[in-house]
Coordinates of C-alpha atoms and ligand atoms in Angstrom, one line a residue:
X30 CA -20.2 1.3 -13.5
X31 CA -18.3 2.0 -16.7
X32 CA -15.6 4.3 -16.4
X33 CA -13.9 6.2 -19.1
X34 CA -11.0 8.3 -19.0
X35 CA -12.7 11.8 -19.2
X36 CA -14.7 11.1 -16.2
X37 CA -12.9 13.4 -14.3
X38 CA -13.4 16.3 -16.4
X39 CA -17.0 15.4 -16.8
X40 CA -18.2 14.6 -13.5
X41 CA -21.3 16.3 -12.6
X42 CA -21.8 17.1 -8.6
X43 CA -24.8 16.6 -6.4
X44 CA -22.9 18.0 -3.5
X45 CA -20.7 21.6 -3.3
X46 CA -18.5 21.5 -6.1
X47 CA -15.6 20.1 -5.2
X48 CA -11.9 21.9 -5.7
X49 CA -10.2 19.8 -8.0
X50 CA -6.3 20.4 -8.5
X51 CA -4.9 19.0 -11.8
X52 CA -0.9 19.9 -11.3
X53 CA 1.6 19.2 -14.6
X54 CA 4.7 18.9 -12.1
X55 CA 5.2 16.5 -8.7
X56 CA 6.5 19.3 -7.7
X57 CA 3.8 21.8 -7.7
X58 CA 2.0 18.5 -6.4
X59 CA 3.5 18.2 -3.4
X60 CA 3.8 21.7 -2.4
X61 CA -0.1 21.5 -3.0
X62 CA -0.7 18.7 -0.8
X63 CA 1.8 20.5 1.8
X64 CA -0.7 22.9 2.1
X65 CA -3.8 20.8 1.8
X66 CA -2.7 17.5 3.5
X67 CA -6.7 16.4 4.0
X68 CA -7.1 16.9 0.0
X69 CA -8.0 13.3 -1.4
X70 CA -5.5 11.9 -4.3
X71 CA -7.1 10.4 -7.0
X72 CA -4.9 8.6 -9.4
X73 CA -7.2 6.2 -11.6
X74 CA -10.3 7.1 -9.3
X75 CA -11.4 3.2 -10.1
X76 CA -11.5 2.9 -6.0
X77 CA -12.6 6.5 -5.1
X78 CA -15.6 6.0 -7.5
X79 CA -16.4 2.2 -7.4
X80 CA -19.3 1.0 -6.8
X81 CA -21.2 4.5 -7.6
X82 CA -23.9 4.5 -9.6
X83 CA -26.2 6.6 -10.8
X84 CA -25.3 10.2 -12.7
X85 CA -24.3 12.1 -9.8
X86 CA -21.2 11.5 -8.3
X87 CA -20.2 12.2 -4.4
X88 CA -16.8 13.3 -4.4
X89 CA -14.6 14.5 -1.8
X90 CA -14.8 18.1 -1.1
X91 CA -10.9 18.6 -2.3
X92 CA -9.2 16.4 -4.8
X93 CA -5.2 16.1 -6.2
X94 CA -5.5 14.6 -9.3
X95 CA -2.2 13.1 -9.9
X96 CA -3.2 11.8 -14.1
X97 CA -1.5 14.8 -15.8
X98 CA 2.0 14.6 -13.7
X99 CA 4.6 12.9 -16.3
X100 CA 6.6 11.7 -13.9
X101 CA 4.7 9.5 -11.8
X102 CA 3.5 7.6 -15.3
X103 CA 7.4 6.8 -15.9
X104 CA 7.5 2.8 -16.6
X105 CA 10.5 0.5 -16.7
X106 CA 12.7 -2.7 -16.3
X107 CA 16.4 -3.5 -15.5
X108 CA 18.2 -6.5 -15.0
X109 CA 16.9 -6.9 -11.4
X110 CA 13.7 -5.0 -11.1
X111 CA 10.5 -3.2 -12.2
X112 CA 10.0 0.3 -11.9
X113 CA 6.5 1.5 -12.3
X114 CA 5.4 5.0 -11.8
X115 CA 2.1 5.4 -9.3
X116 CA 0.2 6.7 -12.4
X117 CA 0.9 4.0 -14.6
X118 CA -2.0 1.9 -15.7
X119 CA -2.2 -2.0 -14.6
X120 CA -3.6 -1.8 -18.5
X121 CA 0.0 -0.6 -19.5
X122 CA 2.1 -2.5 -17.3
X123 CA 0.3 -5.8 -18.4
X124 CA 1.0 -4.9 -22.2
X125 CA 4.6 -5.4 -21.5
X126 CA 4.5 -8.8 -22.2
X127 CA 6.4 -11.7 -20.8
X128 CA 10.1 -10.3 -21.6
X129 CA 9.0 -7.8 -19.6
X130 CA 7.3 -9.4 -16.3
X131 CA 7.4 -12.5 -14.8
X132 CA 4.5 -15.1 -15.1
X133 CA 3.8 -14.2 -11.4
X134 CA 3.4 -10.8 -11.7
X135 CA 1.1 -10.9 -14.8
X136 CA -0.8 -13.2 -13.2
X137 CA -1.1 -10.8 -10.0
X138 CA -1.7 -7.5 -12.3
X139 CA -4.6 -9.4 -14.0
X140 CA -6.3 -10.5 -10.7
X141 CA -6.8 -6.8 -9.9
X142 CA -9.7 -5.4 -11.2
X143 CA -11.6 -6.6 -14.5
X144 CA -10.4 -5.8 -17.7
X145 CA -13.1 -3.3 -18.3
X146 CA -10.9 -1.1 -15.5
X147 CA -7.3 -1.4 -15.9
X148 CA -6.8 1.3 -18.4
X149 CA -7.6 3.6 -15.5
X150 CA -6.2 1.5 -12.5
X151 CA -3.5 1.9 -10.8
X152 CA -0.6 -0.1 -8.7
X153 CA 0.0 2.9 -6.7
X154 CA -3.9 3.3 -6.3
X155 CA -3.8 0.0 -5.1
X156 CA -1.2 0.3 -2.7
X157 CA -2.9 3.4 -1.1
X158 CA -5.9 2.7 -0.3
X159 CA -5.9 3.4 3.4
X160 CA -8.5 1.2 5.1
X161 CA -7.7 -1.8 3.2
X162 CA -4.8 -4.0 1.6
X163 CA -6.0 -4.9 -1.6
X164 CA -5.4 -7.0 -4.1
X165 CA -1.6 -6.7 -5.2
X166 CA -0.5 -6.2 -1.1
X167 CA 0.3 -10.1 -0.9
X168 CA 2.3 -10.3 -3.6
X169 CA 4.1 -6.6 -3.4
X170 CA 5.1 -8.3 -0.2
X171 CA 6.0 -11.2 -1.0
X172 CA 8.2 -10.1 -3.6
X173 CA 10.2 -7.5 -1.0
X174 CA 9.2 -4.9 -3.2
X175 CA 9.1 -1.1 -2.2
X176 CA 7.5 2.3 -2.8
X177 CA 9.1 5.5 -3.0
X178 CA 7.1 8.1 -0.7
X179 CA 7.4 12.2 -1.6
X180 CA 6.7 14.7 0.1
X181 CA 7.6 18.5 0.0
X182 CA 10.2 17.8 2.5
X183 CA 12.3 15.0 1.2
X184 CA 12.1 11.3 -0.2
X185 CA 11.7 8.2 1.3
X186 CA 11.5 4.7 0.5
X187 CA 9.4 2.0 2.7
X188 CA 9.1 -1.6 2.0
X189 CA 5.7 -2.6 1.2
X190 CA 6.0 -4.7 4.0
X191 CA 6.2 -1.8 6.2
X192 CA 3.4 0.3 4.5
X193 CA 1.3 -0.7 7.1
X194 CA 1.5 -0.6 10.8
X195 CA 1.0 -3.9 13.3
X196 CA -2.7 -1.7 14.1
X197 CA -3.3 -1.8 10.1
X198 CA -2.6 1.5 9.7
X199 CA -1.3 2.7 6.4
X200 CA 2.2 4.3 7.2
X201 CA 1.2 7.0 4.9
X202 CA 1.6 10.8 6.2
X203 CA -1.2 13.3 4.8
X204 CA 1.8 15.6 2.8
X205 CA 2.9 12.3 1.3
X206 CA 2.5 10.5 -2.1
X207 CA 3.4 7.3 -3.5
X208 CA 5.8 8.3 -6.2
X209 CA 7.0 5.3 -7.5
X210 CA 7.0 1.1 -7.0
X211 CA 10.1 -0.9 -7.1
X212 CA 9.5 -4.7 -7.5
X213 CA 12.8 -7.2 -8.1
X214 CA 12.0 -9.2 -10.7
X215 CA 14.1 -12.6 -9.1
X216 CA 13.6 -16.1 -10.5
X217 CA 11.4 -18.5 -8.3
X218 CA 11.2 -22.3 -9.1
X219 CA 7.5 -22.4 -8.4
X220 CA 4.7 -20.2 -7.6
X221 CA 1.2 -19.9 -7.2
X222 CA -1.1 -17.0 -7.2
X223 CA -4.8 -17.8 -6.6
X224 CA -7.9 -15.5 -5.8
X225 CA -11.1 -17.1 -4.0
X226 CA -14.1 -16.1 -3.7
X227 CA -17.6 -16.5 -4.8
X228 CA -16.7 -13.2 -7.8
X229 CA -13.7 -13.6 -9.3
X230 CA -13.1 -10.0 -9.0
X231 CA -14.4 -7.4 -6.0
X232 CA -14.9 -7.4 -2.9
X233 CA -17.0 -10.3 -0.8
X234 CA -17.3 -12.1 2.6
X235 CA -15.2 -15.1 1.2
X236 CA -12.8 -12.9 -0.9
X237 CA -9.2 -14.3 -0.5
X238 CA -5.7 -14.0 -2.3
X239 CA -2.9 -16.8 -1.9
X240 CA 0.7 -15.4 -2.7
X241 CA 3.2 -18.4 -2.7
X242 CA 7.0 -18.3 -4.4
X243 CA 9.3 -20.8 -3.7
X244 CA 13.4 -21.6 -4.6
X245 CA 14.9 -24.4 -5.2
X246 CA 17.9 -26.4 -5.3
X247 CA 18.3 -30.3 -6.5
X248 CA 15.3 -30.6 -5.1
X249 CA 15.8 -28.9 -2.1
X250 CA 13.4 -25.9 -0.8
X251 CA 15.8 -22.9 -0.3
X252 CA 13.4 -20.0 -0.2
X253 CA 9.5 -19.9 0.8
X254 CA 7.5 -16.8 1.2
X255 CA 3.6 -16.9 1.3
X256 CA 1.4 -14.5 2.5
X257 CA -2.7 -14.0 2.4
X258 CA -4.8 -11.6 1.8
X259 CA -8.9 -10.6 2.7
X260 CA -8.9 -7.0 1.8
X261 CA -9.1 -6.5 5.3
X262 CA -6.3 -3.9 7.2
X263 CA -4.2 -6.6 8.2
X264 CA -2.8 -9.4 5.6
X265 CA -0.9 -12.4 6.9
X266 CA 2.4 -13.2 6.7
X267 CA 4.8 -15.3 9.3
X268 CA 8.2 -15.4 8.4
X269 CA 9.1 -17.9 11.1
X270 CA 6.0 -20.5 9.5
X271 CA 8.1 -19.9 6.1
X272 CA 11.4 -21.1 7.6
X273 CA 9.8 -24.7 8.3
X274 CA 9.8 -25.7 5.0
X275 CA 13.4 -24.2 4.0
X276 CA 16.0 -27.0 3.7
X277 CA 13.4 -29.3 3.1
X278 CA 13.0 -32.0 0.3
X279 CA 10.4 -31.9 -2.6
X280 CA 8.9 -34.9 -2.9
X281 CA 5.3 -36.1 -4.6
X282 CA 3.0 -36.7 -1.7
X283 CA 2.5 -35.3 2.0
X284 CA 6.0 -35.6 3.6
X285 CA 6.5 -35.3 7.2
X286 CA 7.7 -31.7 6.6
X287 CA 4.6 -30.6 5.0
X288 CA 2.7 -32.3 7.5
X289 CA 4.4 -30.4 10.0
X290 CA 4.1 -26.9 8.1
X291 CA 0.5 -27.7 7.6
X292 CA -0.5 -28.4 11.0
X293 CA 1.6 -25.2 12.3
X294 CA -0.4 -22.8 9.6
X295 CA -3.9 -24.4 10.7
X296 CA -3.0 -23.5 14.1
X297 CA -1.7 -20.0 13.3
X298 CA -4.8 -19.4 11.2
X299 CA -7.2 -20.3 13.8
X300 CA -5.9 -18.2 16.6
X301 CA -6.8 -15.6 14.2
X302 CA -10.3 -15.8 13.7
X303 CA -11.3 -12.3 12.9
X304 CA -9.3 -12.4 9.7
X305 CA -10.0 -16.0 8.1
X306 CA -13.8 -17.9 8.2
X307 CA -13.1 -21.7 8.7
X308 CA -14.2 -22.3 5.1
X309 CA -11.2 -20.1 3.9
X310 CA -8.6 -21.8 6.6
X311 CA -10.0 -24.8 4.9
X312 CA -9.1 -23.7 1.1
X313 CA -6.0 -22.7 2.1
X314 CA -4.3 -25.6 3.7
X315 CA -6.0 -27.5 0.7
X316 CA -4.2 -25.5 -1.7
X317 CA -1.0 -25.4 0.0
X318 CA -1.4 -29.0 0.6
X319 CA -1.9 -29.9 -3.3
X320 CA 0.8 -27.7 -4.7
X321 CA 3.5 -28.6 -2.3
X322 CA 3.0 -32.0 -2.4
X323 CA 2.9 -32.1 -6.3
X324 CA 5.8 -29.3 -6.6
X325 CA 7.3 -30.8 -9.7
X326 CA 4.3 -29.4 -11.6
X327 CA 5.1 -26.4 -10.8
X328 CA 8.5 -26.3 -10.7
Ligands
FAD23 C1 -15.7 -3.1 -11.0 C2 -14.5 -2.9 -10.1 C3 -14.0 -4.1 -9.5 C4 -12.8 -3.9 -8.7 N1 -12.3 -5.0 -8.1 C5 -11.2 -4.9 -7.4 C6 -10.6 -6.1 -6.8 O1 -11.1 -7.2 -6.9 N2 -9.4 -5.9 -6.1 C7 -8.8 -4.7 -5.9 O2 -7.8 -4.6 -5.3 N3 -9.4 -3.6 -6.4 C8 -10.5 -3.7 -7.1 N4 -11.1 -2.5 -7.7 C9 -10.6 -1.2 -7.3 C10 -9.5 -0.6 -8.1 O3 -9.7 -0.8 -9.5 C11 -8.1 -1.0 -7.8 O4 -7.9 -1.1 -6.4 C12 -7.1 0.0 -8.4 O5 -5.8 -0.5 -8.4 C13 -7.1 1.4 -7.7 O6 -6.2 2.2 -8.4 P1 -6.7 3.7 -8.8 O7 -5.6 4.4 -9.5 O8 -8.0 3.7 -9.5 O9 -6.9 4.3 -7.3 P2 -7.8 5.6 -6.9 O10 -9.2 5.2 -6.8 O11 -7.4 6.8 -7.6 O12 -7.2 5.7 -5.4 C14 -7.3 4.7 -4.4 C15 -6.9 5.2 -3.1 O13 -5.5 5.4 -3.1 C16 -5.1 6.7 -2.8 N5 -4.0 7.0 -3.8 C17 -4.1 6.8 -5.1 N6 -2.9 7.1 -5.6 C18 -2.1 7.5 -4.6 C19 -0.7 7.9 -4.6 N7 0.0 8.0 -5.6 N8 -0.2 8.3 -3.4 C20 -1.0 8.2 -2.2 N9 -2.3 7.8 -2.2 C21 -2.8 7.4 -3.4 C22 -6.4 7.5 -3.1 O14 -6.5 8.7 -2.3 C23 -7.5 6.5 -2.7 O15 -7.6 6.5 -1.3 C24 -12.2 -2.6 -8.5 C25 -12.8 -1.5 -9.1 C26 -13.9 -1.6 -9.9 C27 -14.5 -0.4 -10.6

């Protein structure tokens, strides 16, 4: 499917037409969605209508289209983070460049969604789908950053590691939108970002992302966050696992301490067997294993 950006106002129905509500103003947004809480949101619509093909569309019976509200497409750096409106295009974030975000991050952005989409997609899109964490989820949480949640009745603003519940649950109420993403844009020594999977983009059996940052100092782990994701509701993440390796030496090779960390995530993994096949357990400690052991190269 090829989507273009007057899709919306093209779409052609093969079920009742559906009431589509194009506010200028989050405000007149909001109190919309206050009265219509079941009304679907549809920022880029590259989720809502993936994987449809054919002319006719099936769309929800009530839509808030969020593409014509100015402020949620506001886009912006300071010293210590990124601010990206929920309407903002992974197309125009990207274009930034380098001054603007952090090899990380590009390299996150890009693993999305194919090129062919990002003029349309969105982070906050991403972020809201509700029976999945997609692709950015590992590294918004990894990175501590946060989304700003409006609703009629007030502002609020929720980690993205507490976006979801223990029960996968996206901690989203109907009334609410994701207004706005705020990601601190630190320095980290080494990092990797990897997605596997038989497609390099979409969503398979052995789909899998692998968020790692690190700190260090003279050669000395100080920070280590890491997290995985399988586009299922849940995505991994054990702080205490992460603690393991802090205080601990770089060195070329499989030190005790790896070992140890290793071992302890094999363990962890398998005890949670609905989320991870043993082929992706396997990756994972493989990849760990090689960029630990050969930090300097990424350091
Ligand atoms: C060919 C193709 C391949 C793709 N591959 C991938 C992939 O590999 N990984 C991946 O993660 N995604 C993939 N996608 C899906 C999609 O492009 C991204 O997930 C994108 O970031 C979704 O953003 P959007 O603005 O299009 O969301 P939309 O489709 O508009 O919305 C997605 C969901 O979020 C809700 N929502 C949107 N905005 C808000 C908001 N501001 N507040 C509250 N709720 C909101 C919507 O109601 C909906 O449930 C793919 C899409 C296509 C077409």
């Amino acid at each position: 499917m090829r989507l273009r950006s007057g899709d919306i106002d093209n779409m052609r129905y093969n079920l009742a037409e559906p009431s589509i509500f194009m506010p200028t103003t989050l405000t007149e947004a909001l109190a919309w969605k206050e009265r219509h809480p079941h009304a679907t949101v549809y920022a880029g619509g590259t989720y809502l209508l993936w994987n449809q093909s054919g002319r006719l569309l099936q769309l929800p019976e009530s839509i808030l289209s969020l593409r014509n509200i100015k402020e949620l497409n506001r886009f912006g750096r300071t010293e210590s983070r990124l601010d990206v409106g929920a309407t903002v295009s992974l197309q125009r974030i990207l274009r930034a460049g380098p001054k603007v975000l952090s090899p990380l991050l590009a390299k996150a952005l890009e693993g999305i969604c194919p090129p062919s989409v990002t003029s349309m997609a969105t982070l906050g899109g991403n972020l809201g789908v509700p029976d999945r964490c997609m692709a950015s989820f590992p590294v918004m949480h990894v990175l501590d950053a946060r989304c700003e949640l409006r609703s009629a009745k007030g502002t609020r603003w929720v980690p993205v590691t507490g976006l979801r519940s223990e029960t996968g649950q996206l901690q989203l109420q109907p009334v609410e939108l994701i207004t706005r993403i705020q990601i601190p844009m630190e320095e980290w020594n080494f990092f990797i970002h990897r997605r596997i999977g038989s497609s390099p983009y979409g969503i398979t059996p052995d789909s899998l992302v692998i968020v790692l940052v690190g700190k260090t100092y003279r050669g000395m782990i100080t920070e280590f966050r890491f997290a995985l994701g399988n586009f299922s509701s849940h995505m991994y993440r054990n702080r205490d696992l992460e603690t393991l390796l802090i205080g601990t030496r770089l060195s070329r090779g499989k030190s005790k301490d790896l070992k140890a960390f290793l071992y302890a995530l094999q363990e962890e993994l398998q005890t949670r067997k609905f989320l991870f096949s043993p082929l992706q357990i396997e990756r994972v400690l493989r990849i760990l294993e090689v960029t630990l052991s050969n930090p300097f190269q990424y350091t």
